[in-house]
mmCIF file of C-alpha atoms and ligand atoms in Angstrom:
data_model
loop_
_atom_site.group_PDB
_atom_site.id
_atom_site.type_symbol
_atom_site.label_atom_id
_atom_site.label_comp_id
_atom_site.label_asym_id
_atom_site.label_seq_id
_atom_site.Cartn_x
_atom_site.Cartn_y
_atom_site.Cartn_z
ATOM 1 C CA MET A 173 116.151 10.822 87.258
ATOM 2 C CA GLN A 174 118.347 9.107 84.712
ATOM 3 C CA ILE A 175 115.306 8.892 82.766
ATOM 4 C CA LYS A 176 114.658 12.355 82.455
ATOM 5 C CA VAL A 177 118.660 13.126 81.907
ATOM 6 C CA VAL A 178 118.046 10.786 78.534
ATOM 7 C CA GLU A 179 114.697 12.395 77.281
ATOM 8 C CA LYS A 180 116.460 15.903 77.759
ATOM 9 C CA ILE A 181 119.047 14.488 75.423
ATOM 10 C CA LEU A 182 116.908 12.926 72.680
ATOM 11 C CA ALA A 183 114.676 16.164 72.856
ATOM 12 C CA ALA A 184 117.662 18.498 72.402
ATOM 13 C CA ASN A 185 118.890 15.779 69.646
ATOM 14 C CA ASP A 186 115.499 16.148 67.778
ATOM 15 C CA ALA A 187 115.735 19.578 67.744
ATOM 16 C CA ILE A 188 118.859 19.869 65.648
ATOM 17 C CA ALA A 189 117.619 16.714 63.819
ATOM 18 C CA ALA A 190 114.998 19.165 62.568
ATOM 19 C CA GLU A 191 116.981 22.070 61.228
ATOM 20 C CA ASN A 192 119.385 18.871 59.682
ATOM 21 C CA ARG A 193 116.222 17.970 57.919
ATOM 22 C CA GLU A 194 115.893 21.620 56.933
ATOM 23 C CA LEU A 195 118.814 22.386 55.392
ATOM 24 C CA LEU A 196 119.066 18.985 53.614
ATOM 25 C CA GLU A 197 115.484 19.746 52.030
ATOM 26 C CA LYS A 198 116.023 23.354 51.392
ATOM 27 C CA ASN A 199 119.259 21.904 49.320
ATOM 28 C CA GLY A 200 117.522 19.399 47.698
ATOM 29 C CA ILE A 201 119.670 16.701 49.265
ATOM 30 C CA LEU A 202 118.963 12.947 49.812
ATOM 31 C CA ALA A 203 120.719 12.103 52.888
ATOM 32 C CA ILE A 204 120.657 8.958 53.995
ATOM 33 C CA ASN A 205 122.075 7.328 57.641
ATOM 34 C CA ILE A 206 123.821 4.077 56.941
ATOM 35 C CA MET A 207 123.643 1.730 60.354
ATOM 36 C CA GLY A 208 125.180 -1.603 61.039
ATOM 37 C CA SER A 209 127.232 -3.821 62.529
ATOM 38 C CA PRO A 210 131.238 -3.602 62.731
ATOM 39 C CA GLY A 211 132.281 -5.347 58.972
ATOM 40 C CA ALA A 212 128.855 -5.347 57.995
ATOM 41 C CA GLY A 213 130.085 -3.678 55.018
ATOM 42 C CA LYS A 214 129.061 0.016 55.640
ATOM 43 C CA THR A 215 131.799 1.458 53.955
ATOM 44 C CA SER A 216 132.314 -1.101 50.910
ATOM 45 C CA LEU A 217 128.224 -0.024 50.736
ATOM 46 C CA ALA A 218 128.809 3.650 50.358
ATOM 47 C CA GLU A 219 132.217 2.889 48.164
ATOM 48 C CA GLN A 220 129.854 0.981 45.518
ATOM 49 C CA THR A 221 127.143 3.445 45.710
ATOM 50 C CA ILE A 222 129.264 5.975 44.943
ATOM 51 C CA ILE A 223 130.923 4.684 42.119
ATOM 52 C CA ALA A 224 127.114 2.831 40.561
ATOM 53 C CA LEU A 225 125.827 6.774 40.963
ATOM 54 C CA ARG A 226 128.958 8.784 40.280
ATOM 55 C CA SER A 227 127.863 9.560 36.544
ATOM 56 C CA ARG A 228 124.089 10.873 37.234
ATOM 57 C CA LEU A 229 124.718 12.399 40.844
ATOM 58 C CA SER A 230 127.156 13.693 43.109
ATOM 59 C CA THR A 231 127.741 12.106 46.028
ATOM 60 C CA ALA A 232 129.510 13.830 49.612
ATOM 61 C CA VAL A 233 130.367 11.353 52.502
ATOM 62 C CA ILE A 234 129.864 11.969 56.223
ATOM 63 C CA GLU A 235 131.861 8.969 58.018
ATOM 64 C CA GLY A 236 131.359 8.404 61.701
ATOM 65 C CA ASP A 237 133.957 6.309 63.588
ATOM 66 C CA ILE A 238 135.027 5.971 67.170
ATOM 67 C CA ALA A 239 139.046 5.725 66.035
ATOM 68 C CA THR A 240 140.791 5.947 62.960
ATOM 69 C CA ARG A 241 140.530 7.687 59.807
ATOM 70 C CA TYR A 242 140.874 4.498 57.398
ATOM 71 C CA ASP A 243 137.421 4.574 56.062
ATOM 72 C CA ALA A 244 137.180 8.317 56.194
ATOM 73 C CA GLU A 245 140.353 8.008 53.733
ATOM 74 C CA ARG A 246 139.150 5.036 51.588
ATOM 75 C CA LEU A 247 136.083 6.896 50.536
ATOM 76 C CA ALA A 248 137.914 10.046 50.374
ATOM 77 C CA ALA A 249 140.244 7.972 47.752
ATOM 78 C CA LEU A 250 137.220 8.203 45.108
ATOM 79 C CA ASP A 251 137.623 11.833 45.034
ATOM 80 C CA ILE A 252 134.574 12.425 46.806
ATOM 81 C CA PRO A 253 134.030 15.414 49.403
ATOM 82 C CA VAL A 254 134.350 13.591 52.996
ATOM 83 C CA VAL A 255 134.089 15.225 56.537
ATOM 84 C CA HIS A 256 135.168 12.328 59.285
ATOM 85 C CA ILE A 257 134.034 12.604 62.858
ATOM 86 C CA ALA A 258 135.830 11.440 65.132
ATOM 87 C CA THR A 259 133.341 10.628 67.827
ATOM 88 C CA GLY A 260 135.946 10.403 70.430
ATOM 89 C CA GLY A 261 133.867 7.297 71.840
ATOM 90 C CA GLU A 262 130.218 7.880 71.569
ATOM 91 C CA CYS A 263 129.109 4.617 69.975
ATOM 92 C CA HIS A 264 126.727 6.367 67.822
ATOM 93 C CA LEU A 265 126.358 9.717 65.764
ATOM 94 C CA ASP A 266 124.158 12.675 67.137
ATOM 95 C CA ALA A 267 122.392 15.381 65.069
ATOM 96 C CA PRO A 268 124.822 17.865 66.348
ATOM 97 C CA MET A 269 127.537 16.213 64.943
ATOM 98 C CA VAL A 270 126.184 15.712 61.787
ATOM 99 C CA LYS A 271 125.341 19.359 61.880
ATOM 100 C CA GLN A 272 128.626 20.558 62.272
ATOM 101 C CA ALA A 273 129.946 17.667 59.639
ATOM 102 C CA LEU A 274 126.757 19.323 56.888
ATOM 103 C CA LEU A 275 128.203 23.198 57.222
ATOM 104 C CA GLN A 276 131.820 22.144 56.139
ATOM 105 C CA LEU A 277 130.237 20.312 52.819
ATOM 106 C CA ASP A 278 129.581 22.502 49.597
ATOM 107 C CA LEU A 279 125.701 21.798 50.173
ATOM 108 C CA ALA A 280 124.658 23.228 46.823
ATOM 109 C CA ALA A 281 126.876 21.069 44.716
ATOM 110 C CA ALA A 282 125.246 18.036 46.180
ATOM 111 C CA ASP A 283 122.441 15.511 45.778
ATOM 112 C CA VAL A 284 123.197 12.983 48.109
ATOM 113 C CA VAL A 285 124.994 12.710 51.303
ATOM 114 C CA LEU A 286 125.778 9.304 52.343
ATOM 115 C CA ILE A 287 125.933 9.486 56.808
ATOM 116 C CA GLU A 288 127.786 6.213 57.595
ATOM 117 C CA ASN A 289 127.437 5.758 61.329
ATOM 118 C CA VAL A 290 129.437 4.272 64.109
ATOM 119 C CA GLY A 291 129.263 0.214 63.970
ATOM 120 C CA ASN A 292 126.564 -0.799 66.420
ATOM 121 C CA LEU A 293 123.252 -2.024 65.878
ATOM 122 C CA VAL A 294 121.698 -0.231 69.173
ATOM 123 C CA CYS A 295 122.295 3.047 69.993
ATOM 124 C CA PRO A 296 121.884 4.438 66.509
ATOM 125 C CA ALA A 297 118.445 3.931 65.871
ATOM 126 C CA GLU A 298 117.509 6.302 68.834
ATOM 127 C CA TYR A 299 119.087 8.900 67.436
ATOM 128 C CA ASP A 300 117.283 11.028 64.559
ATOM 129 C CA LEU A 301 120.211 12.751 63.010
ATOM 130 C CA GLY A 302 117.675 14.612 60.028
ATOM 131 C CA GLN A 303 118.344 11.991 57.162
ATOM 132 C CA GLY A 304 115.945 11.468 54.253
ATOM 133 C CA LYS A 305 116.428 7.412 54.999
ATOM 134 C CA LYS A 306 117.304 5.230 57.181
ATOM 135 C CA VAL A 307 119.315 1.771 55.857
ATOM 136 C CA VAL A 308 120.874 -0.983 57.901
ATOM 137 C CA VAL A 309 123.307 -3.519 56.481
ATOM 138 C CA SER A 310 123.839 -6.518 57.873
ATOM 139 C CA SER A 311 125.510 -9.581 56.242
ATOM 140 C CA VAL A 312 125.634 -13.191 56.123
ATOM 141 C CA PRO A 313 128.597 -14.057 58.492
ATOM 142 C CA GLU A 314 126.861 -12.211 61.173
ATOM 143 C CA GLY A 315 123.804 -14.768 61.402
ATOM 144 C CA HIS A 316 120.343 -14.828 60.137
ATOM 145 C CA ASP A 317 118.757 -13.517 63.725
ATOM 146 C CA LYS A 318 119.663 -10.277 63.659
ATOM 147 C CA VAL A 319 116.372 -8.708 62.856
ATOM 148 C CA GLU A 320 114.785 -10.530 65.815
ATOM 149 C CA LYS A 321 118.046 -9.513 68.142
ATOM 150 C CA TYR A 322 118.038 -5.423 67.304
ATOM 151 C CA PRO A 323 114.269 -4.844 66.454
ATOM 152 C CA LEU A 324 114.589 -0.986 66.875
ATOM 153 C CA MET A 325 116.735 -0.273 64.216
ATOM 154 C CA PHE A 326 115.245 -2.722 62.164
ATOM 155 C CA ARG A 327 111.540 -1.361 61.957
ATOM 156 C CA LEU A 328 112.706 1.973 61.609
ATOM 157 C CA ALA A 329 114.905 1.147 58.339
ATOM 158 C CA ASP A 330 113.775 2.640 55.356
ATOM 159 C CA ALA A 331 115.848 0.191 53.398
ATOM 160 C CA VAL A 332 117.829 -2.895 54.572
ATOM 161 C CA VAL A 333 120.671 -4.211 52.376
ATOM 162 C CA LEU A 334 121.960 -7.949 53.515
ATOM 163 C CA ASN A 335 125.540 -7.916 52.146
ATOM 164 C CA LYS A 336 128.317 -10.618 51.251
ATOM 165 C CA VAL A 337 125.822 -12.698 49.962
ATOM 166 C CA ASP A 338 128.764 -14.180 48.037
ATOM 167 C CA THR A 339 129.401 -16.366 50.974
ATOM 168 C CA LEU A 340 126.438 -18.164 51.489
ATOM 169 C CA ASP A 341 127.747 -21.315 50.855
ATOM 170 C CA ALA A 342 130.342 -20.896 53.889
ATOM 171 C CA PHE A 343 127.343 -20.009 56.377
ATOM 172 C CA ASP A 344 123.958 -22.015 57.631
ATOM 173 C CA PHE A 345 122.155 -18.446 56.918
ATOM 174 C CA ASP A 346 118.505 -18.542 56.067
ATOM 175 C CA VAL A 347 117.858 -15.940 53.580
ATOM 176 C CA GLN A 348 114.218 -16.525 53.766
ATOM 177 C CA ARG A 349 114.135 -16.906 57.283
ATOM 178 C CA PHE A 350 115.968 -13.069 57.693
ATOM 179 C CA GLU A 351 113.595 -11.579 55.054
ATOM 180 C CA ALA A 352 110.341 -12.751 56.418
ATOM 181 C CA ASN A 353 111.188 -11.618 59.918
ATOM 182 C CA LEU A 354 111.969 -8.244 58.464
ATOM 183 C CA LYS A 355 108.656 -8.192 56.808
ATOM 184 C CA ASP A 356 106.967 -9.007 59.687
ATOM 185 C CA LEU A 357 108.421 -6.468 62.059
ATOM 186 C CA ASN A 358 108.574 -3.817 58.913
ATOM 187 C CA PRO A 359 106.364 -4.254 55.921
ATOM 188 C CA ARG A 360 107.627 -1.049 54.231
ATOM 189 C CA ALA A 361 111.340 -1.817 54.433
ATOM 190 C CA ALA A 362 112.806 -2.180 50.952
ATOM 191 C CA PHE A 363 115.041 -5.370 50.870
ATOM 192 C CA PHE A 364 118.338 -5.901 48.767
ATOM 193 C CA ALA A 365 120.600 -8.776 48.941
ATOM 194 C CA VAL A 366 123.989 -7.670 47.588
ATOM 195 C CA SER A 367 127.886 -8.336 47.600
ATOM 196 C CA CYS A 368 129.936 -5.210 47.518
ATOM 197 C CA ARG A 369 132.615 -8.109 46.859
ATOM 198 C CA THR A 370 131.224 -9.050 43.594
ATOM 199 C CA GLY A 371 128.686 -6.157 42.480
ATOM 200 C CA GLN A 372 125.461 -8.379 42.968
ATOM 201 C CA GLY A 373 122.506 -6.690 43.312
ATOM 202 C CA ILE A 374 124.129 -2.699 43.849
ATOM 203 C CA ASP A 375 122.309 -2.198 40.504
ATOM 204 C CA ALA A 376 118.900 -3.284 42.156
ATOM 205 C CA TRP A 377 119.977 -1.028 45.170
ATOM 206 C CA THR A 378 121.019 1.935 43.693
ATOM 207 C CA ASP A 379 118.088 1.951 41.549
ATOM 208 C CA TRP A 380 116.362 2.138 44.734
ATOM 209 C CA ILE A 381 118.141 5.283 45.564
ATOM 210 C CA ARG A 382 117.484 6.877 42.595
ATOM 211 C CA ALA A 383 113.729 6.653 42.965
ATOM 212 C CA GLN A 384 113.863 8.742 46.472
ATOM 213 C CA SER A 385 113.096 12.379 46.591
ATOM 214 C CA PRO A 386 114.561 14.591 46.418
ATOM 215 C CA LEU A 387 116.208 13.372 43.672
ATOM 216 C CA PRO A 388 114.939 13.518 40.086
ATOM 217 C CA ARG A 389 113.191 10.304 39.049
ATOM 218 C CA ALA A 390 115.375 7.753 37.698
ATOM 219 C CA GLY A 391 114.467 7.542 33.881
ATOM 220 C CA GLU A 392 114.318 11.766 33.805
ATOM 221 C CA GLY A 393 117.139 13.768 32.772
HETATM 222 MG MG1 MG B 1 133.076 1.704 57.958
HETATM 223 ZN ZN1 ZN B 2 125.829 4.727 71.698
#
């Protein structure tokens, strides 16, 4: 039966995700699984995050893409370690792929690992990668109905970043509705309205990262 096969795949995934989590915890690393649609700005957010954190924390990136190395190359240009996972058609990352990537990084030297998932609002939500935090990037041009239409991903998110708020004048995007729907569905999710282009809101977002365990608390050290 189809259903049994799928359950077996997810159970196998979860076992490897637990190994990833242990490996990350042992090395004191905060790993963030960045999910969202193609074009929402996942790579742009990673770029802004790396730049904002770089004086205090060392960040490495695991970059998942079905095709091309464009995003991996763009982030490697920031002079940080990047492992590219070419998923070969798979529309999400899974825990075994991330494990292979983690083993290629110098984990002792990293504080934060940003895992950019494949652009997709559906199945990445179902695969635990062993990350510490899950973040969904949504963007103004996509419309304010995404929380309602793709509830699983938003329900599981520790934080939601609404990107491209510099374009609000050009779109009928109701930020209050988006945020209210998010709070209804997932009251514990942190919410940030940002523009990766202008830098608006990036400080609040990176302050949130710095406050997460196992990183040294913001303001200390
Ligand atoms: Mg990208
Ligand atoms: Zn998929």
